[in-house]
Amino acid sequence: MICGANEIENIVKEVDIAIDDRDCVVLLRGDLASGKTTFVKHFVKSKHIDSAVTSPTFSLQAIYGDHIFHYDVYNKTLGEFLSLGMFEEFEKKGIHFVEWGEENLEKLLVDFGFRVFVLNIKKIDNKREYLIEQINS
């Protein structure tokens, strides 16, 4: 789906329907400034949660409401992420959005039985192309 900035609610609805309010991890992939944090901001807003959403690049994790978790692993290797005890955070009930979640993390999540989606975001001029893929059930 290709959306302009004023149409992002459409992809938010699609992702919300796909995850069906069930516990899961959504790996957000795209180039720098492709809109990963913007997507999370609109998703949180769609849940009527009044929180300031920013990329947790340095804090690693932000929590919105009781059940929406947001991670940014741009500056971390999988080994560093694991050594910080962050993998255990995925056991918490809710929706976990991971910016820069690469294939090695995806494989580990699947191996441990987590429900995983990948949202690929591609910049196309002033619009974005979104592709949501469910990796496992």
mmCIF file of N, CA and C in Angstrom, residues 71-131:
data_model
loop_
_atom_site.group_PDB
_atom_site.id
_atom_site.type_symbol
_atom_site.label_atom_id
_atom_site.label_comp_id
_atom_site.label_asym_id
_atom_site.label_seq_id
_atom_site.Cartn_x
_atom_site.Cartn_y
_atom_site.Cartn_z
ATOM 1 N N TYR A 71 10.874 -0.236 20.647
ATOM 2 C CA TYR A 71 12.319 -0.413 20.781
ATOM 3 C C TYR A 71 13.016 0.147 19.550
ATOM 4 N N ASP A 72 14.245 0.571 19.721
ATOM 5 C CA ASP A 72 15.075 0.988 18.598
ATOM 6 C C ASP A 72 16.426 0.322 18.787
ATOM 7 N N VAL A 73 16.777 -0.574 17.880
ATOM 8 C CA VAL A 73 18.028 -1.322 18.008
ATOM 9 C C VAL A 73 19.047 -0.903 16.948
ATOM 10 N N TYR A 74 18.905 0.337 16.454
ATOM 11 C CA TYR A 74 19.790 0.838 15.402
ATOM 12 C C TYR A 74 21.262 0.760 15.791
ATOM 13 N N ASN A 75 21.583 1.131 16.995
ATOM 14 C CA ASN A 75 22.978 1.162 17.449
ATOM 15 C C ASN A 75 23.405 -0.091 18.196
ATOM 16 N N LYS A 76 22.598 -1.139 18.174
ATOM 17 C CA LYS A 76 22.896 -2.337 18.960
ATOM 18 C C LYS A 76 22.974 -3.569 18.070
ATOM 19 N N THR A 77 23.934 -4.419 18.374
ATOM 20 C CA THR A 77 23.971 -5.726 17.734
ATOM 21 C C THR A 77 22.981 -6.625 18.473
ATOM 22 N N LEU A 78 22.654 -7.745 17.886
ATOM 23 C CA LEU A 78 21.765 -8.684 18.565
ATOM 24 C C LEU A 78 22.385 -9.127 19.879
ATOM 25 N N GLY A 79 23.688 -9.379 19.882
ATOM 26 C CA GLY A 79 24.376 -9.782 21.115
ATOM 27 C C GLY A 79 24.248 -8.738 22.209
ATOM 28 N N GLU A 80 24.400 -7.474 21.857
ATOM 29 C CA GLU A 80 24.258 -6.395 22.849
ATOM 30 C C GLU A 80 22.830 -6.325 23.367
ATOM 31 N N PHE A 81 21.870 -6.447 22.467
ATOM 32 C CA PHE A 81 20.461 -6.425 22.837
ATOM 33 C C PHE A 81 20.150 -7.536 23.833
ATOM 34 N N LEU A 82 20.665 -8.730 23.555
ATOM 35 C CA LEU A 82 20.447 -9.873 24.446
ATOM 36 C C LEU A 82 21.147 -9.681 25.780
ATOM 37 N N SER A 83 22.384 -9.189 25.752
ATOM 38 C CA SER A 83 23.145 -9.038 27.002
ATOM 39 C C SER A 83 22.532 -7.989 27.919
ATOM 40 N N LEU A 84 21.763 -7.057 27.360
ATOM 41 C CA LEU A 84 21.079 -6.053 28.169
ATOM 42 C C LEU A 84 19.771 -6.584 28.763
ATOM 43 N N GLY A 85 19.421 -7.817 28.433
ATOM 44 C CA GLY A 85 18.197 -8.422 28.970
ATOM 45 C C GLY A 85 16.937 -7.969 28.254
ATOM 46 N N MET A 86 17.097 -7.356 27.092
ATOM 47 C CA MET A 86 15.937 -6.810 26.395
ATOM 48 C C MET A 86 15.065 -7.887 25.746
ATOM 49 N N PHE A 87 15.643 -9.021 25.408
ATOM 50 C CA PHE A 87 14.850 -10.071 24.766
ATOM 51 C C PHE A 87 13.709 -10.527 25.667
ATOM 52 N N GLU A 88 13.957 -10.551 26.966
ATOM 53 C CA GLU A 88 12.934 -10.982 27.924
ATOM 54 C C GLU A 88 11.743 -10.034 27.946
ATOM 55 N N GLU A 89 11.941 -8.787 27.506
ATOM 56 C CA GLU A 89 10.843 -7.825 27.466
ATOM 57 C C GLU A 89 9.725 -8.286 26.531
ATOM 58 N N PHE A 90 10.080 -9.066 25.513
ATOM 59 C CA PHE A 90 9.077 -9.538 24.561
ATOM 60 C C PHE A 90 8.091 -10.507 25.201
ATOM 61 N N GLU A 91 8.397 -11.011 26.374
ATOM 62 C CA GLU A 91 7.482 -11.910 27.070
ATOM 63 C C GLU A 91 6.317 -11.154 27.699
ATOM 64 N N LYS A 92 6.428 -9.840 27.808
ATOM 65 C CA LYS A 92 5.340 -9.037 28.367
ATOM 66 C C LYS A 92 4.182 -9.012 27.386
ATOM 67 N N LYS A 93 2.973 -9.079 27.920
ATOM 68 C CA LYS A 93 1.762 -9.048 27.106
ATOM 69 C C LYS A 93 1.664 -7.713 26.391
ATOM 70 N N GLY A 94 1.414 -7.765 25.072
ATOM 71 C CA GLY A 94 1.214 -6.539 24.335
ATOM 72 C C GLY A 94 1.779 -6.594 22.937
ATOM 73 N N ILE A 95 1.857 -5.419 22.343
ATOM 74 C CA ILE A 95 2.376 -5.255 20.994
ATOM 75 C C ILE A 95 3.739 -4.604 21.111
ATOM 76 N N HIS A 96 4.728 -5.234 20.520
ATOM 77 C CA HIS A 96 6.114 -4.775 20.600
ATOM 78 C C HIS A 96 6.570 -4.339 19.207
ATOM 79 N N PHE A 97 6.854 -3.049 19.049
ATOM 80 C CA PHE A 97 7.368 -2.520 17.788
ATOM 81 C C PHE A 97 8.877 -2.370 17.909
ATOM 82 N N VAL A 98 9.618 -2.927 16.961
ATOM 83 C CA VAL A 98 11.084 -2.891 17.002
ATOM 84 C C VAL A 98 11.603 -2.232 15.725
ATOM 85 N N GLU A 99 12.129 -1.014 15.888
ATOM 86 C CA GLU A 99 12.757 -0.343 14.755
ATOM 87 C C GLU A 99 14.114 -0.983 14.496
ATOM 88 N N TRP A 100 14.424 -1.212 13.239
ATOM 89 C CA TRP A 100 15.682 -1.816 12.802
ATOM 90 C C TRP A 100 15.783 -3.284 13.212
ATOM 91 N N GLY A 101 14.662 -3.956 13.361
ATOM 92 C CA GLY A 101 14.668 -5.379 13.704
ATOM 93 C C GLY A 101 15.066 -6.217 12.503
ATOM 94 N N GLU A 102 16.255 -6.718 12.505
ATOM 95 C CA GLU A 102 16.793 -7.423 11.345
ATOM 96 C C GLU A 102 16.463 -8.919 11.383
ATOM 97 N N GLU A 103 16.904 -9.625 10.356
ATOM 98 C CA GLU A 103 16.541 -11.036 10.174
ATOM 99 C C GLU A 103 17.053 -11.938 11.291
ATOM 100 N N ASN A 104 18.207 -11.633 11.879
ATOM 101 C CA ASN A 104 18.705 -12.491 12.958
ATOM 102 C C ASN A 104 17.799 -12.406 14.185
ATOM 103 N N LEU A 105 17.262 -11.231 14.472
ATOM 104 C CA LEU A 105 16.304 -11.093 15.566
ATOM 105 C C LEU A 105 14.993 -11.785 15.190
ATOM 106 N N GLU A 106 14.556 -11.613 13.964
ATOM 107 C CA GLU A 106 13.334 -12.271 13.489
ATOM 108 C C GLU A 106 13.422 -13.783 13.686
ATOM 109 N N LYS A 107 14.524 -14.375 13.275
ATOM 110 C CA LYS A 107 14.712 -15.818 13.399
ATOM 111 C C LYS A 107 14.675 -16.262 14.861
ATOM 112 N N LEU A 108 15.350 -15.516 15.717
ATOM 113 C CA LEU A 108 15.369 -15.848 17.139
ATOM 114 C C LEU A 108 13.962 -15.771 17.746
ATOM 115 N N LEU A 109 13.212 -14.732 17.396
ATOM 116 C CA LEU A 109 11.840 -14.591 17.894
ATOM 117 C C LEU A 109 10.972 -15.760 17.449
ATOM 118 N N VAL A 110 11.081 -16.129 16.191
ATOM 119 C CA VAL A 110 10.304 -17.255 15.662
ATOM 120 C C VAL A 110 10.710 -18.550 16.364
ATOM 121 N N ASP A 111 12.014 -18.752 16.540
ATOM 122 C CA ASP A 111 12.499 -19.960 17.217
ATOM 123 C C ASP A 111 11.965 -20.085 18.638
ATOM 124 N N PHE A 112 11.744 -18.933 19.295
ATOM 125 C CA PHE A 112 11.235 -18.946 20.662
ATOM 126 C C PHE A 112 9.706 -18.892 20.723
ATOM 127 N N GLY A 113 9.065 -18.958 19.572
ATOM 128 C CA GLY A 113 7.612 -19.064 19.539
ATOM 129 C C GLY A 113 6.847 -17.753 19.594
ATOM 130 N N PHE A 114 7.507 -16.640 19.393
ATOM 131 C CA PHE A 114 6.794 -15.366 19.382
ATOM 132 C C PHE A 114 6.064 -15.189 18.053
ATOM 133 N N ARG A 115 4.945 -14.525 18.093
ATOM 134 C CA ARG A 115 4.184 -14.182 16.893
ATOM 135 C C ARG A 115 4.838 -12.948 16.284
ATOM 136 N N VAL A 116 5.289 -13.039 15.031
ATOM 137 C CA VAL A 116 6.119 -11.999 14.436
ATOM 138 C C VAL A 116 5.523 -11.493 13.126
ATOM 139 N N PHE A 117 5.543 -10.181 12.984
ATOM 140 C CA PHE A 117 5.187 -9.502 11.742
ATOM 141 C C PHE A 117 6.376 -8.643 11.330
ATOM 142 N N VAL A 118 6.489 -8.392 10.039
ATOM 143 C CA VAL A 118 7.483 -7.451 9.527
ATOM 144 C C VAL A 118 6.724 -6.384 8.743
ATOM 145 N N LEU A 119 7.006 -5.119 9.063
ATOM 146 C CA LEU A 119 6.460 -4.003 8.299
ATOM 147 C C LEU A 119 7.626 -3.332 7.590
ATOM 148 N N ASN A 120 7.673 -3.519 6.271
ATOM 149 C CA ASN A 120 8.703 -2.881 5.452
ATOM 150 C C ASN A 120 8.168 -1.541 4.971
ATOM 151 N N ILE A 121 8.988 -0.502 5.128
ATOM 152 C CA ILE A 121 8.603 0.845 4.724
ATOM 153 C C ILE A 121 9.645 1.352 3.734
ATOM 154 N N LYS A 122 9.160 1.774 2.583
ATOM 155 C CA LYS A 122 10.060 2.255 1.534
ATOM 156 C C LYS A 122 9.651 3.670 1.134
ATOM 157 N N LYS A 123 10.618 4.575 1.102
ATOM 158 C CA LYS A 123 10.356 5.952 0.682
ATOM 159 C C LYS A 123 10.193 6.004 -0.835
ATOM 160 N N ILE A 124 9.131 6.648 -1.278
ATOM 161 C CA ILE A 124 8.900 6.895 -2.698
ATOM 162 C C ILE A 124 8.486 8.363 -2.812
ATOM 163 N N ASP A 125 9.443 9.223 -3.117
ATOM 164 C CA ASP A 125 9.217 10.670 -3.162
ATOM 165 C C ASP A 125 8.649 11.133 -1.820
ATOM 166 N N ASN A 126 7.465 11.737 -1.824
ATOM 167 C CA ASN A 126 6.849 12.225 -0.582
ATOM 168 C C ASN A 126 5.880 11.215 0.018
ATOM 169 N N LYS A 127 5.891 10.011 -0.511
ATOM 170 C CA LYS A 127 4.987 8.974 -0.013
ATOM 171 C C LYS A 127 5.797 7.806 0.513
ATOM 172 N N ARG A 128 5.094 6.854 1.104
ATOM 173 C CA ARG A 128 5.731 5.650 1.623
ATOM 174 C C ARG A 128 4.966 4.433 1.118
ATOM 175 N N GLU A 129 5.728 3.387 0.813
ATOM 176 C CA GLU A 129 5.128 2.106 0.471
ATOM 177 C C GLU A 129 5.272 1.203 1.691
ATOM 178 N N TYR A 130 4.154 0.631 2.134
ATOM 179 C CA TYR A 130 4.126 -0.232 3.310
ATOM 180 C C TYR A 130 3.770 -1.645 2.876
ATOM 181 N N LEU A 131 4.514 -2.600 3.392
ATOM 182 C CA LEU A 131 4.216 -3.998 3.145
ATOM 183 C C LEU A 131 4.281 -4.737 4.472
#
